[in-house]
Amino acid sequence: MSEVTVLAIETSCDETAAAVMRGDALLSSEVASQIPLHALTGGVVPEVASRNHLRALRPVITRTLAAAGVALADIDAFAATCGPGLASSLMIGTSVAKGLAVARRKPYLAINHLEGHLLSPFFGTAEGVRPAVALVVSGGHTLLVEIEAFGKYRLLGQTQDDAAGEAFDKVGKLLGLPYPGGPNVNRIAADGDAMRVDFPRSMLHSDDFDFSFSGLKTAVRYLLPKLGGISLPDVCASFQEAVVDVLVAKTLRASEATGRRVIALSGGVSCNTRLREKFRAASAARGLELLVAEPALCTDNAAMIGYVAALKLAHGETSPLSVDIDPNLRLVA
Ligand code: KG4
Ligand code: ZN
């Protein structure tokens, strides 16, 4: 990859993030989390998120440039997430990146947040992006994708209702845990018995690569009034096991069906320790190669946006300034 220096910005939801890439090397990555702010309301209020991006973005960019040891004048291209996400949040990052690109007379790149997650497991690997079956599990999306090469993706399946992370967050809320539910359910599940409650594994045996998690959430809700001797850790562990079982089984089946022997896990839910453990064991048993990014690259960050921007630049791609945000942007058209 050429030694182009890119400043990437990510403001699609509730993290204000910036990163500097030089070629395929990450020079710095900063994330200002809004989690404490949204914990007060038990979820993200779009208006609050966008106002906070506005306040946080400038200092985050300044810190990121300083950590990379570069000045704004050293940046060769400016990239930002253009979707999917919250409109009022996406607007902040893209406006700043476009403004900087115009002021510095440098190219702009509009980046798909989902492509950022999708390719993050390849970041820092010697081979770069390779053919694989990819599972993207975040707060907003649950996708199974066949990667043929950079920019060539085939959607195999997706959730029909709630995303996996959304299910974790809603169940966390039902159980009275702080926002976001995912990491808290994961932490409490460590002391629980995953076999204690036999929660439904929706669509486990369906003849497709789609998912459904809303029935599972409902099952937890109906169980709550009659918990009896079932402890909170047992509920967390049993719920988590049901989610993980379906994600692992369908991904393995997709690997079999496509013949792809590399599995790439990404998105916030891929931080889940039980998910990683089960995927590691299943991949080892079948001789598959498992790629999963370090946790800081799994949740929302700008390094993954910078990585896609660097790949696009290496392929001679930039975006016109007329590219608008798209809150419903898809990975595959
Ligand atoms: O990728 P991400 O940071 O943002 C989106 O693009 O949505 O994912 C956030 C999601 C949240 O639903 C959060 O609860 C979930 O990832 N998450 C986890 C864990 N860490 C984050 N879910 C389960 N176990 C975890 N350890
Ligand atoms: Zn995300």
Short mmCIF file of C-alpha atoms and ligand atoms in Angstrom, two decimals:
data_model
loop_
_atom_site.label_atom_id
_atom_site.label_comp_id
_atom_site.label_asym_id
_atom_site.label_seq_id
_atom_site.Cartn_x
_atom_site.Cartn_y
_atom_site.Cartn_z
CA MET A 1 0.00 0.00 0.00
CA SER A 2 1.31 3.51 -0.78
CA GLU A 3 2.42 5.77 2.06
CA VAL A 4 -0.62 8.02 1.94
CA THR A 5 -1.64 9.59 5.27
CA VAL A 6 -5.38 9.49 6.01
CA LEU A 7 -7.43 11.11 8.78
CA ALA A 8 -10.57 9.04 9.38
CA ILE A 9 -13.61 10.12 11.41
CA GLU A 10 -16.38 7.93 12.85
CA THR A 11 -19.53 9.44 14.38
CA SER A 12 -22.27 7.05 13.24
CA CYS A 13 -23.77 6.36 16.66
CA ASP A 14 -22.50 7.11 20.15
CA GLU A 15 -18.70 7.05 19.87
CA THR A 16 -16.78 10.09 18.64
CA ALA A 17 -13.67 8.64 17.03
CA ALA A 18 -10.73 9.65 14.84
CA ALA A 19 -7.69 7.77 13.54
CA VAL A 20 -4.60 8.46 11.44
CA MET A 21 -3.33 5.80 9.01
CA ARG A 22 -0.12 5.95 6.99
CA GLY A 23 -0.24 3.35 4.25
CA ASP A 24 -1.59 0.29 6.05
CA ALA A 25 -0.06 1.27 9.39
CA LEU A 26 -2.20 2.75 12.14
CA LEU A 27 -0.43 5.79 13.65
CA SER A 28 -3.12 6.66 16.20
CA SER A 29 -6.73 5.94 17.13
CA GLU A 30 -8.80 7.83 19.69
CA VAL A 31 -12.35 7.14 20.86
CA ALA A 32 -14.37 9.45 23.11
CA SER A 33 -17.12 7.21 24.40
CA GLN A 34 -20.55 8.59 25.19
CA ILE A 35 -21.51 5.48 27.17
CA PRO A 36 -21.66 7.27 30.58
CA LEU A 37 -23.92 9.91 29.03
CA HIS A 38 -26.34 7.40 27.45
CA ALA A 39 -26.32 5.20 30.56
CA LEU A 40 -28.37 7.99 32.19
CA THR A 41 -31.23 7.39 29.73
CA GLY A 42 -30.67 3.65 29.29
CA GLY A 43 -30.00 4.09 25.56
CA VAL A 44 -28.88 6.51 22.87
CA VAL A 45 -30.98 9.66 22.41
CA PRO A 46 -30.02 10.83 18.87
CA GLU A 47 -30.21 14.55 19.69
CA VAL A 48 -27.96 14.12 22.73
CA ALA A 49 -25.50 12.00 20.69
CA SER A 50 -25.15 14.53 17.88
CA ARG A 51 -24.70 17.51 20.21
CA ASN A 52 -22.00 15.60 21.99
CA HIS A 53 -20.22 14.69 18.72
CA LEU A 54 -20.15 18.38 17.91
CA ARG A 55 -18.48 19.14 21.24
CA ALA A 56 -16.13 16.15 21.27
CA LEU A 57 -14.94 15.87 17.67
CA ARG A 58 -12.51 18.78 17.52
CA PRO A 59 -10.56 17.75 20.66
CA VAL A 60 -10.60 14.11 19.51
CA ILE A 61 -9.07 15.10 16.15
CA THR A 62 -6.46 17.28 17.86
CA ARG A 63 -5.52 14.42 20.20
CA THR A 64 -5.37 11.91 17.34
CA LEU A 65 -3.08 14.11 15.21
CA ALA A 66 -0.82 14.77 18.22
CA ALA A 67 -0.63 11.05 19.07
CA ALA A 68 0.31 10.28 15.45
CA GLY A 69 2.91 13.07 15.46
CA VAL A 70 1.45 14.66 12.33
CA ALA A 71 -0.01 18.06 11.50
CA LEU A 72 -3.18 18.70 9.52
CA ALA A 73 -0.91 19.79 6.65
CA ASP A 74 0.52 16.23 6.52
CA ILE A 75 -2.89 14.62 5.81
CA ASP A 76 -3.33 13.47 2.20
CA ALA A 77 -7.02 12.46 2.42
CA PHE A 78 -9.99 12.85 4.76
CA ALA A 79 -12.48 10.02 5.35
CA ALA A 80 -15.68 9.73 7.35
CA THR A 81 -18.46 7.20 7.96
CA CYS A 82 -21.42 8.16 5.75
CA GLY A 83 -23.81 5.42 6.92
CA PRO A 84 -25.55 3.45 8.19
CA GLY A 85 -26.26 5.13 11.52
CA LEU A 86 -28.08 8.05 13.13
CA ALA A 87 -28.59 10.86 10.59
CA SER A 88 -27.80 13.68 12.98
CA SER A 89 -24.62 11.90 14.14
CA LEU A 90 -23.39 10.95 10.66
CA MET A 91 -23.86 14.56 9.61
CA ILE A 92 -21.25 15.83 12.08
CA GLY A 93 -18.39 13.54 11.01
CA THR A 94 -19.01 13.83 7.27
CA SER A 95 -19.37 17.65 7.42
CA VAL A 96 -16.08 18.01 9.27
CA ALA A 97 -14.24 15.61 6.91
CA LYS A 98 -15.65 17.35 3.83
CA GLY A 99 -14.80 20.79 5.27
CA LEU A 100 -11.23 19.73 5.94
CA ALA A 101 -10.91 18.18 2.47
CA VAL A 102 -12.12 21.40 0.83
CA ALA A 103 -9.94 23.64 3.00
CA ARG A 104 -6.82 21.51 2.44
CA ARG A 105 -7.66 20.72 -1.23
CA LYS A 106 -7.38 16.99 -0.60
CA PRO A 107 -9.61 14.04 -1.52
CA TYR A 108 -12.64 13.00 0.54
CA LEU A 109 -13.75 9.41 1.11
CA ALA A 110 -17.25 8.40 2.26
CA ILE A 111 -16.97 5.07 4.08
CA ASN A 112 -19.62 2.45 4.85
CA HIS A 113 -19.57 1.67 8.57
CA LEU A 114 -20.45 -1.98 7.87
CA GLU A 115 -17.49 -2.37 5.50
CA GLY A 116 -15.35 -0.95 8.32
CA HIS A 117 -16.54 -3.67 10.72
CA LEU A 118 -16.42 -6.37 8.00
CA LEU A 119 -12.76 -5.83 7.12
CA SER A 120 -11.46 -5.05 10.64
CA PRO A 121 -10.36 -8.69 11.28
CA PHE A 122 -7.92 -8.41 8.34
CA PHE A 123 -6.37 -5.21 9.65
CA GLY A 124 -2.70 -5.73 10.48
CA THR A 125 -2.56 -9.23 8.93
CA ALA A 126 0.26 -9.94 6.48
CA GLU A 127 -2.11 -11.09 3.71
CA GLY A 128 -4.69 -8.28 4.06
CA VAL A 129 -8.26 -8.91 2.86
CA ARG A 130 -8.78 -12.54 1.81
CA PRO A 131 -11.73 -14.70 0.74
CA ALA A 132 -13.71 -15.58 3.86
CA VAL A 133 -17.07 -16.07 5.48
CA ALA A 134 -17.67 -13.05 7.69
CA LEU A 135 -20.03 -12.61 10.62
CA VAL A 136 -20.75 -8.98 11.49
CA VAL A 137 -22.51 -8.76 14.86
CA SER A 138 -23.09 -5.28 16.24
CA GLY A 139 -25.75 -3.31 18.05
CA GLY A 140 -27.53 -2.52 14.80
CA HIS A 141 -26.66 -5.41 12.47
CA THR A 142 -26.27 -9.15 12.24
CA LEU A 143 -24.94 -10.14 8.82
CA LEU A 144 -23.38 -13.24 7.30
CA VAL A 145 -21.31 -12.27 4.28
CA GLU A 146 -19.11 -14.07 1.79
CA ILE A 147 -16.03 -11.98 1.05
CA GLU A 148 -14.52 -12.75 -2.35
CA ALA A 149 -12.04 -9.87 -2.35
CA PHE A 150 -11.88 -6.23 -1.25
CA GLY A 151 -15.13 -4.60 -2.49
CA LYS A 152 -16.67 -7.93 -3.57
CA TYR A 153 -19.18 -9.07 -0.99
CA ARG A 154 -22.18 -11.40 -1.15
CA LEU A 155 -24.85 -11.17 1.54
CA LEU A 156 -25.68 -14.72 2.68
CA GLY A 157 -28.12 -13.85 5.47
CA GLN A 158 -29.11 -11.36 8.12
CA THR A 159 -31.40 -10.92 11.11
CA GLN A 160 -35.10 -10.78 10.44
CA ASP A 161 -35.76 -8.67 13.54
CA ASP A 162 -33.38 -7.65 16.36
CA ALA A 163 -29.61 -7.53 15.90
CA ALA A 164 -27.56 -9.76 18.22
CA GLY A 165 -26.20 -6.75 20.13
CA GLU A 166 -29.68 -5.27 20.37
CA ALA A 167 -30.89 -8.55 21.94
CA PHE A 168 -28.05 -8.38 24.50
CA ASP A 169 -28.89 -4.74 25.26
CA LYS A 170 -32.66 -5.34 25.58
CA VAL A 171 -32.17 -8.38 27.80
CA GLY A 172 -29.66 -6.40 29.89
CA LYS A 173 -32.33 -3.74 30.36
CA LEU A 174 -34.99 -6.35 31.27
CA LEU A 175 -32.60 -7.70 33.90
CA GLY A 176 -31.99 -4.23 35.31
CA LEU A 177 -28.34 -4.06 34.18
CA PRO A 178 -26.66 -0.77 33.20
CA TYR A 179 -26.42 0.29 29.51
CA PRO A 180 -25.05 -1.20 27.35
CA GLY A 181 -26.31 -4.65 28.25
CA GLY A 182 -23.88 -6.66 26.11
CA PRO A 183 -20.67 -6.34 28.14
CA ASN A 184 -22.60 -6.56 31.43
CA VAL A 185 -24.49 -9.73 30.47
CA ASN A 186 -21.14 -11.19 29.33
CA ARG A 187 -19.46 -10.31 32.63
CA ILE A 188 -22.27 -11.70 34.84
CA ALA A 189 -22.66 -14.83 32.67
CA ALA A 190 -19.13 -15.86 33.64
CA ASP A 191 -20.48 -17.02 37.03
CA GLY A 192 -23.59 -18.71 35.63
CA ASP A 193 -24.68 -22.12 34.36
CA ALA A 194 -25.34 -21.91 30.62
CA MET A 195 -27.44 -25.12 30.71
CA ARG A 196 -29.78 -23.89 33.48
CA VAL A 197 -32.47 -22.52 31.12
CA ASP A 198 -33.08 -24.02 27.69
CA PHE A 199 -33.87 -20.83 25.76
CA PRO A 200 -35.05 -21.12 22.15
CA ARG A 201 -32.47 -21.22 19.36
CA SER A 202 -34.57 -19.48 16.70
CA MET A 203 -33.96 -20.44 13.09
CA LEU A 204 -31.12 -22.78 14.09
CA HIS A 205 -32.36 -25.41 11.67
CA SER A 206 -33.87 -23.14 9.03
CA ASP A 207 -32.63 -23.78 5.54
CA ASP A 208 -31.02 -20.33 5.13
CA PHE A 209 -28.43 -18.06 6.73
CA ASP A 210 -30.89 -15.71 8.43
CA PHE A 211 -31.30 -15.06 12.15
CA SER A 212 -34.05 -14.04 14.57
CA PHE A 213 -33.47 -12.87 18.14
CA SER A 214 -36.73 -11.22 19.18
CA GLY A 215 -38.32 -14.53 20.32
CA LEU A 216 -35.38 -15.14 22.61
CA LYS A 217 -35.79 -11.71 24.19
CA THR A 218 -39.51 -12.46 24.73
CA ALA A 219 -38.62 -15.82 26.31
CA VAL A 220 -36.42 -14.00 28.84
CA ARG A 221 -39.24 -11.53 29.57
CA TYR A 222 -41.75 -14.35 30.26
CA LEU A 223 -39.28 -16.21 32.45
CA LEU A 224 -38.60 -13.22 34.72
CA PRO A 225 -41.72 -13.33 36.96
CA LYS A 226 -41.20 -17.04 37.65
CA LEU A 227 -37.45 -17.10 38.17
CA GLY A 228 -37.70 -19.16 41.38
CA GLY A 229 -34.28 -20.54 42.14
CA ILE A 230 -32.73 -19.40 38.88
CA SER A 231 -29.98 -16.86 39.55
CA LEU A 232 -29.16 -13.77 37.48
CA PRO A 233 -25.83 -15.28 36.34
CA ASP A 234 -27.70 -18.43 35.20
CA VAL A 235 -30.18 -16.38 33.13
CA CYS A 236 -27.33 -14.34 31.59
CA ALA A 237 -25.25 -17.43 30.80
CA SER A 238 -28.22 -19.37 29.35
CA PHE A 239 -29.33 -16.42 27.21
CA GLN A 240 -25.79 -15.78 25.97
CA GLU A 241 -25.37 -19.47 25.12
CA ALA A 242 -28.54 -19.43 23.00
CA VAL A 243 -27.31 -16.41 20.99
CA VAL A 244 -23.80 -17.79 20.58
CA ASP A 245 -24.99 -21.29 19.56
CA VAL A 246 -27.00 -19.92 16.63
CA LEU A 247 -24.27 -17.52 15.49
CA VAL A 248 -21.61 -20.24 15.55
CA ALA A 249 -23.77 -22.92 13.89
CA LYS A 250 -24.93 -20.73 11.01
CA THR A 251 -21.46 -19.34 10.35
CA LEU A 252 -19.98 -22.84 10.20
CA ARG A 253 -22.73 -23.92 7.83
CA ALA A 254 -21.99 -20.89 5.64
CA SER A 255 -18.32 -21.88 5.56
CA GLU A 256 -19.31 -25.38 4.48
CA ALA A 257 -21.73 -24.13 1.82
CA THR A 258 -19.30 -21.64 0.29
CA GLY A 259 -16.10 -23.65 0.79
CA ARG A 260 -14.47 -20.60 2.43
CA ARG A 261 -12.09 -21.79 5.14
CA VAL A 262 -11.36 -18.42 6.75
CA ILE A 263 -13.88 -17.06 9.27
CA ALA A 264 -13.81 -13.33 10.03
CA LEU A 265 -15.67 -12.08 13.12
CA SER A 266 -16.43 -8.41 13.70
CA GLY A 267 -18.71 -5.89 15.39
CA GLY A 268 -19.19 -5.11 19.08
CA VAL A 269 -20.66 -8.52 19.94
CA SER A 270 -17.46 -10.20 18.70
CA CYS A 271 -15.91 -8.89 21.98
CA ASN A 272 -18.07 -11.50 23.73
CA THR A 273 -15.75 -13.94 25.44
CA ARG A 274 -18.09 -16.96 25.09
CA LEU A 275 -18.57 -16.23 21.36
CA ARG A 276 -14.80 -16.09 20.86
CA GLU A 277 -14.28 -19.27 22.89
CA LYS A 278 -16.89 -21.27 20.96
CA PHE A 279 -15.67 -19.99 17.59
CA ARG A 280 -12.06 -20.83 18.52
CA ALA A 281 -12.98 -24.39 19.52
CA ALA A 282 -15.25 -24.97 16.50
CA SER A 283 -12.69 -23.58 14.03
CA ALA A 284 -9.86 -25.62 15.51
CA ALA A 285 -11.97 -28.81 15.35
CA ARG A 286 -12.64 -28.25 11.63
CA GLY A 287 -9.23 -26.88 10.63
CA LEU A 288 -10.69 -23.46 9.78
CA GLU A 289 -8.76 -20.23 10.25
CA LEU A 290 -10.42 -17.77 12.62
CA LEU A 291 -9.73 -14.04 12.34
CA VAL A 292 -11.08 -11.75 15.02
CA ALA A 293 -9.84 -8.27 15.74
CA GLU A 294 -8.66 -7.13 19.16
CA PRO A 295 -11.62 -5.84 21.23
CA ALA A 296 -10.77 -2.13 20.68
CA LEU A 297 -11.20 -2.69 16.94
CA CYS A 298 -14.47 -4.64 17.33
CA THR A 299 -16.56 -1.87 18.91
CA ASP A 300 -17.00 1.39 17.01
CA ASN A 301 -13.71 3.07 16.16
CA ALA A 302 -12.17 5.13 13.37
CA ALA A 303 -9.20 2.83 12.66
CA MET A 304 -11.52 0.46 10.77
CA ILE A 305 -12.82 3.42 8.75
CA GLY A 306 -9.24 4.52 8.01
CA TYR A 307 -8.36 0.97 6.91
CA VAL A 308 -11.17 0.89 4.34
CA ALA A 309 -10.22 4.42 3.20
CA ALA A 310 -6.59 3.35 2.74
CA LEU A 311 -7.70 0.30 0.70
CA LYS A 312 -9.95 2.46 -1.47
CA LEU A 313 -7.15 4.97 -2.09
CA ALA A 314 -4.82 2.11 -3.02
CA HIS A 315 -7.48 1.08 -5.59
CA GLY A 316 -7.64 4.65 -6.93
CA GLU A 317 -11.06 5.36 -5.39
CA THR A 318 -12.18 8.63 -3.80
CA SER A 319 -15.69 10.08 -3.25
CA PRO A 320 -17.22 13.24 -4.70
CA LEU A 321 -18.22 15.81 -2.08
CA SER A 322 -21.80 15.37 -3.28
CA VAL A 323 -22.03 11.94 -1.62
CA ASP A 324 -24.60 12.44 1.12
CA ILE A 325 -25.10 10.55 4.36
CA ASP A 326 -27.38 7.50 4.19
CA PRO A 327 -28.74 6.34 7.56
CA ASN A 328 -29.93 3.09 5.92
CA LEU A 329 -26.86 2.41 3.78
CA ARG A 330 -26.45 -1.30 3.01
CA LEU A 331 -23.24 -3.27 2.72
CA VAL A 332 -24.37 -4.87 -0.51
CA ALA A 333 -26.69 -2.90 -2.82
O1 KG4 B 1 -20.10 -2.36 16.80
P1 KG4 B 1 -20.68 -1.63 17.93
O2 KG4 B 1 -19.74 -0.89 18.87
O3 KG4 B 1 -21.73 -0.56 17.48
C1 KG4 B 1 -22.63 -0.76 16.43
O4 KG4 B 1 -22.24 -0.54 15.26
O5 KG4 B 1 -23.76 -1.15 16.77
O6 KG4 B 1 -21.55 -2.68 18.76
C2 KG4 B 1 -22.17 -2.36 19.96
C3 KG4 B 1 -22.90 -3.58 20.45
C4 KG4 B 1 -23.81 -3.27 21.63
O7 KG4 B 1 -25.06 -3.86 21.40
C5 KG4 B 1 -23.08 -3.94 22.79
O8 KG4 B 1 -23.94 -4.35 23.83
C6 KG4 B 1 -22.45 -5.12 22.10
O9 KG4 B 1 -22.00 -4.60 20.86
N1 KG4 B 1 -21.33 -5.68 22.86
C7 KG4 B 1 -21.34 -6.92 23.41
C8 KG4 B 1 -20.12 -7.07 24.11
N2 KG4 B 1 -19.41 -5.92 23.96
C9 KG4 B 1 -20.16 -5.09 23.19
N3 KG4 B 1 -22.28 -7.90 23.37
C10 KG4 B 1 -22.01 -9.03 24.02
N4 KG4 B 1 -20.87 -9.25 24.71
C11 KG4 B 1 -19.91 -8.30 24.80
N5 KG4 B 1 -18.79 -8.53 25.49
ZN ZN B 2 -20.60 -0.36 14.63
#
